[in-house]
PDB file of C-alpha atoms in Angstrom:
ATOM      1  CA  MET A   1     179.669 -32.757  38.967  1.00  0.00           C
ATOM      2  CA  VAL A   2     177.670 -30.415  41.104  1.00  0.00           C
ATOM      3  CA  PRO A   3     177.773 -31.655  44.731  1.00  0.00           C
ATOM      4  CA  GLU A   4     174.010 -31.740  45.274  1.00  0.00           C
ATOM      5  CA  PHE A   5     173.521 -33.648  41.975  1.00  0.00           C
ATOM      6  CA  LYS A   6     176.257 -36.068  43.050  1.00  0.00           C
ATOM      7  CA  ALA A   7     174.661 -36.590  46.396  1.00  0.00           C
ATOM      8  CA  LYS A   8     171.330 -37.308  44.788  1.00  0.00           C
ATOM      9  CA  SER A   9     172.963 -39.653  42.274  1.00  0.00           C
ATOM     10  CA  ILE A  10     174.544 -41.578  45.168  1.00  0.00           C
ATOM     11  CA  ALA A  11     171.107 -41.709  46.917  1.00  0.00           C
ATOM     12  CA  ALA A  12     169.488 -43.061  43.808  1.00  0.00           C
ATOM     13  CA  ALA A  13     172.215 -45.614  43.275  1.00  0.00           C
ATOM     14  CA  SER A  14     171.799 -46.882  46.832  1.00  0.00           C
ATOM     15  CA  LEU A  15     168.062 -47.187  46.447  1.00  0.00           C
ATOM     16  CA  ASP A  16     168.712 -49.276  43.277  1.00  0.00           C
ATOM     17  CA  LYS A  17     170.175 -51.874  45.662  1.00  0.00           C
ATOM     18  CA  LYS A  18     167.302 -51.545  48.128  1.00  0.00           C
ATOM     19  CA  ALA A  19     168.994 -49.399  50.701  1.00  0.00           C
ATOM     20  CA  GLU A  20     166.783 -48.428  53.561  1.00  0.00           C
ATOM     21  CA  ASP A  21     166.143 -45.014  55.068  1.00  0.00           C
ATOM     22  CA  VAL A  22     168.314 -43.071  52.695  1.00  0.00           C
ATOM     23  CA  VAL A  23     168.819 -39.466  53.626  1.00  0.00           C
ATOM     24  CA  VAL A  24     170.880 -36.691  52.100  1.00  0.00           C
ATOM     25  CA  LEU A  25     172.051 -33.986  54.536  1.00  0.00           C
ATOM     26  CA  ASP A  26     173.347 -30.550  53.469  1.00  0.00           C
ATOM     27  CA  VAL A  27     176.196 -30.032  56.080  1.00  0.00           C
ATOM     28  CA  GLY A  28     178.111 -27.390  54.059  1.00  0.00           C
ATOM     29  CA  LYS A  29     177.294 -24.592  56.486  1.00  0.00           C
ATOM     30  CA  LEU A  30     178.134 -26.780  59.509  1.00  0.00           C
ATOM     31  CA  THR A  31     181.529 -28.204  58.542  1.00  0.00           C
ATOM     32  CA  SER A  32     184.320 -27.831  56.043  1.00  0.00           C
ATOM     33  CA  VAL A  33     184.714 -31.617  55.748  1.00  0.00           C
ATOM     34  CA  ALA A  34     181.951 -32.019  53.040  1.00  0.00           C
ATOM     35  CA  ASP A  35     179.029 -30.289  51.471  1.00  0.00           C
ATOM     36  CA  TYR A  36     176.705 -33.268  51.724  1.00  0.00           C
ATOM     37  CA  LEU A  37     176.354 -36.544  53.698  1.00  0.00           C
ATOM     38  CA  VAL A  38     174.498 -39.506  52.210  1.00  0.00           C
ATOM     39  CA  ILE A  39     173.451 -42.075  54.837  1.00  0.00           C
ATOM     40  CA  GLY A  40     171.745 -45.356  54.112  1.00  0.00           C
ATOM     41  CA  SER A  41     171.262 -48.800  55.596  1.00  0.00           C
ATOM     42  CA  GLY A  42     171.397 -52.456  54.524  1.00  0.00           C
ATOM     43  CA  GLY A  43     170.012 -55.329  56.370  1.00  0.00           C
ATOM     44  CA  SER A  44     173.131 -57.483  56.183  1.00  0.00           C
ATOM     45  CA  ASP A  45     176.904 -57.115  55.593  1.00  0.00           C
ATOM     46  CA  ARG A  46     176.417 -58.539  52.036  1.00  0.00           C
ATOM     47  CA  GLN A  47     173.831 -55.880  51.273  1.00  0.00           C
ATOM     48  CA  VAL A  48     175.946 -53.065  52.641  1.00  0.00           C
ATOM     49  CA  ARG A  49     178.778 -54.214  50.380  1.00  0.00           C
ATOM     50  CA  ALA A  50     176.529 -54.509  47.371  1.00  0.00           C
ATOM     51  CA  ILE A  51     175.147 -51.000  47.895  1.00  0.00           C
ATOM     52  CA  ALA A  52     178.703 -49.580  48.239  1.00  0.00           C
ATOM     53  CA  ASP A  53     179.855 -51.436  45.113  1.00  0.00           C
ATOM     54  CA  HIS A  54     176.848 -50.215  43.121  1.00  0.00           C
ATOM     55  CA  ILE A  55     177.461 -46.602  44.163  1.00  0.00           C
ATOM     56  CA  ASP A  56     181.095 -46.936  43.141  1.00  0.00           C
ATOM     57  CA  ALA A  57     180.231 -48.468  39.699  1.00  0.00           C
ATOM     58  CA  THR A  58     177.396 -46.035  39.031  1.00  0.00           C
ATOM     59  CA  LEU A  59     179.581 -42.994  39.691  1.00  0.00           C
ATOM     60  CA  ALA A  60     182.512 -44.471  37.816  1.00  0.00           C
ATOM     61  CA  GLN A  61     180.271 -44.556  34.710  1.00  0.00           C
ATOM     62  CA  GLN A  62     180.100 -40.724  35.101  1.00  0.00           C
ATOM     63  CA  ARG A  63     183.878 -40.522  35.602  1.00  0.00           C
ATOM     64  CA  VAL A  64     183.491 -39.695  39.249  1.00  0.00           C
ATOM     65  CA  HIS A  65     185.772 -41.696  41.615  1.00  0.00           C
ATOM     66  CA  PRO A  66     185.977 -41.752  45.404  1.00  0.00           C
ATOM     67  CA  LEU A  67     189.117 -40.371  47.144  1.00  0.00           C
ATOM     68  CA  SER A  68     188.872 -43.287  49.423  1.00  0.00           C
ATOM     69  CA  ILE A  69     186.652 -46.094  50.556  1.00  0.00           C
ATOM     70  CA  GLU A  70     186.905 -47.648  54.032  1.00  0.00           C
ATOM     71  CA  GLY A  71     185.164 -50.490  55.886  1.00  0.00           C
ATOM     72  CA  THR A  72     184.746 -52.939  52.978  1.00  0.00           C
ATOM     73  CA  SER A  73     186.525 -55.684  54.811  1.00  0.00           C
ATOM     74  CA  THR A  74     183.740 -56.061  57.383  1.00  0.00           C
ATOM     75  CA  SER A  75     180.950 -54.194  55.526  1.00  0.00           C
ATOM     76  CA  GLN A  76     179.135 -53.215  58.711  1.00  0.00           C
ATOM     77  CA  TRP A  77     179.850 -49.552  57.970  1.00  0.00           C
ATOM     78  CA  VAL A  78     181.293 -48.445  54.600  1.00  0.00           C
ATOM     79  CA  LEU A  79     182.502 -44.885  54.326  1.00  0.00           C
ATOM     80  CA  MET A  80     183.071 -43.552  50.824  1.00  0.00           C
ATOM     81  CA  ASP A  81     184.735 -40.110  50.446  1.00  0.00           C
ATOM     82  CA  TYR A  82     183.841 -38.251  47.242  1.00  0.00           C
ATOM     83  CA  GLY A  83     185.433 -34.996  48.503  1.00  0.00           C
ATOM     84  CA  ASP A  84     182.381 -32.725  48.627  1.00  0.00           C
ATOM     85  CA  VAL A  85     180.029 -35.690  49.451  1.00  0.00           C
ATOM     86  CA  VAL A  86     180.668 -38.261  52.080  1.00  0.00           C
ATOM     87  CA  VAL A  87     178.647 -41.586  52.020  1.00  0.00           C
ATOM     88  CA  HIS A  88     177.906 -43.673  55.036  1.00  0.00           C
ATOM     89  CA  ILE A  89     176.341 -47.128  54.367  1.00  0.00           C
ATOM     90  CA  PHE A  90     175.541 -48.948  57.586  1.00  0.00           C
ATOM     91  CA  ARG A  91     174.174 -52.307  58.572  1.00  0.00           C
ATOM     92  CA  THR A  92     170.855 -51.322  60.227  1.00  0.00           C
ATOM     93  CA  ASP A  93     171.899 -52.076  63.808  1.00  0.00           C
ATOM     94  CA  VAL A  94     175.203 -50.339  63.454  1.00  0.00           C
ATOM     95  CA  ARG A  95     173.476 -47.177  62.058  1.00  0.00           C
ATOM     96  CA  ALA A  96     171.208 -47.148  65.138  1.00  0.00           C
ATOM     97  CA  HIS A  97     174.259 -47.237  67.462  1.00  0.00           C
ATOM     98  CA  TYR A  98     176.059 -44.338  65.751  1.00  0.00           C
ATOM     99  CA  ALA A  99     173.046 -42.217  65.038  1.00  0.00           C
ATOM    100  CA  LEU A 100     174.762 -39.831  62.632  1.00  0.00           C
ATOM    101  CA  GLU A 101     171.425 -38.087  61.794  1.00  0.00           C
ATOM    102  CA  ARG A 102     171.107 -37.069  65.406  1.00  0.00           C
ATOM    103  CA  LEU A 103     174.748 -35.747  65.380  1.00  0.00           C
ATOM    104  CA  TRP A 104     174.005 -33.706  62.285  1.00  0.00           C
ATOM    105  CA  GLY A 105     170.465 -32.692  63.500  1.00  0.00           C
ATOM    106  CA  ASP A 106     170.971 -29.058  62.359  1.00  0.00           C
ATOM    107  CA  ALA A 107     171.648 -30.038  58.814  1.00  0.00           C
ATOM    108  CA  ARG A 108     169.051 -29.450  56.135  1.00  0.00           C
ATOM    109  CA  HIS A 109     167.478 -32.581  54.695  1.00  0.00           C
ATOM    110  CA  VAL A 110     167.600 -32.648  50.918  1.00  0.00           C
ATOM    111  CA  ARG A 111     164.412 -33.930  49.362  1.00  0.00           C
ATOM    112  CA  LEU A 112     164.883 -36.855  47.053  1.00  0.00           C
ATOM    113  CA  GLN A 113     162.916 -37.336  43.860  1.00  0.00           C
ATOM    114  CA  ASN A 114     159.502 -38.971  44.552  1.00  0.00           C
ATOM    115  CA  GLU A 115     159.730 -38.218  48.209  1.00  0.00           C
ATOM    116  CA  LEU A 116     156.687 -36.701  49.784  1.00  0.00           C
ATOM    117  CA  PRO A 117     156.994 -33.583  51.914  1.00  0.00           C
ATOM    118  CA  PRO A 118     156.696 -34.440  55.577  1.00  0.00           C
ATOM    119  CA  GLN A 119     153.153 -32.884  55.999  1.00  0.00           C
ATOM    120  CA  ALA A 120     151.820 -34.771  52.915  1.00  0.00           C
ATOM    121  CA  ALA A 121     152.940 -38.105  54.386  1.00  0.00           C
ATOM    122  CA  THR A 122     150.693 -37.661  57.486  1.00  0.00           C
ATOM    123  CA  ARG A 123     147.833 -35.729  55.971  1.00  0.00           C
ATOM    124  CA  PRO A 124     144.778 -37.828  55.102  1.00  0.00           C
ATOM    125  CA  SER A 125     143.834 -37.965  51.485  1.00  0.00           C
ATOM    126  CA  ARG A 126     140.997 -35.779  50.343  1.00  0.00           C
ATOM    127  CA  ALA A 127     140.474 -37.566  47.101  1.00  0.00           C
ATOM    128  CA  ARG A 128     136.958 -38.723  46.483  1.00  0.00           C
ATOM    129  CA  PRO A 129     136.382 -42.444  46.108  1.00  0.00           C
ATOM    130  CA  ALA A 130     135.742 -43.601  42.540  1.00  0.00           C
ATOM    131  CA  ARG A 131     132.136 -44.063  41.568  1.00  0.00           C
ATOM    132  CA  VAL A 132     131.028 -47.484  40.659  1.00  0.00           C
ATOM    133  CA  ARG A 133     128.516 -47.619  37.891  1.00  0.00           C
ATOM    134  CA  GLY A 134     126.421 -50.604  37.363  1.00  0.00           C
TER     135      GLY A 134
END
């Protein structure tokens, strides 16, 4: 599976389980460890575990298996190593503490499907209000 497609599949699987603030970072030019990082959050240990389990099951259906999974005993931070894609699923407070996005601040953010470009999210809509006939 192509690494970017794998990363986007992982992001989609995590969103299926209501992961929050999911980002895909292209770190291939910054490190030899992986091509992409997928980072997401869950509000509780149980949700973090559910997100990780769903990612594992979803990719297994495509015959893609992790090289290793760590952190499932506490589920505050689960790390899943898919070789060219490394996944970090954090409990929200733990993610804020480690701030991986800041550490990888030079990485390119990969746009996910249905995600608005940054300027569109802040730009006011220019659509005209619908006319009411009556």
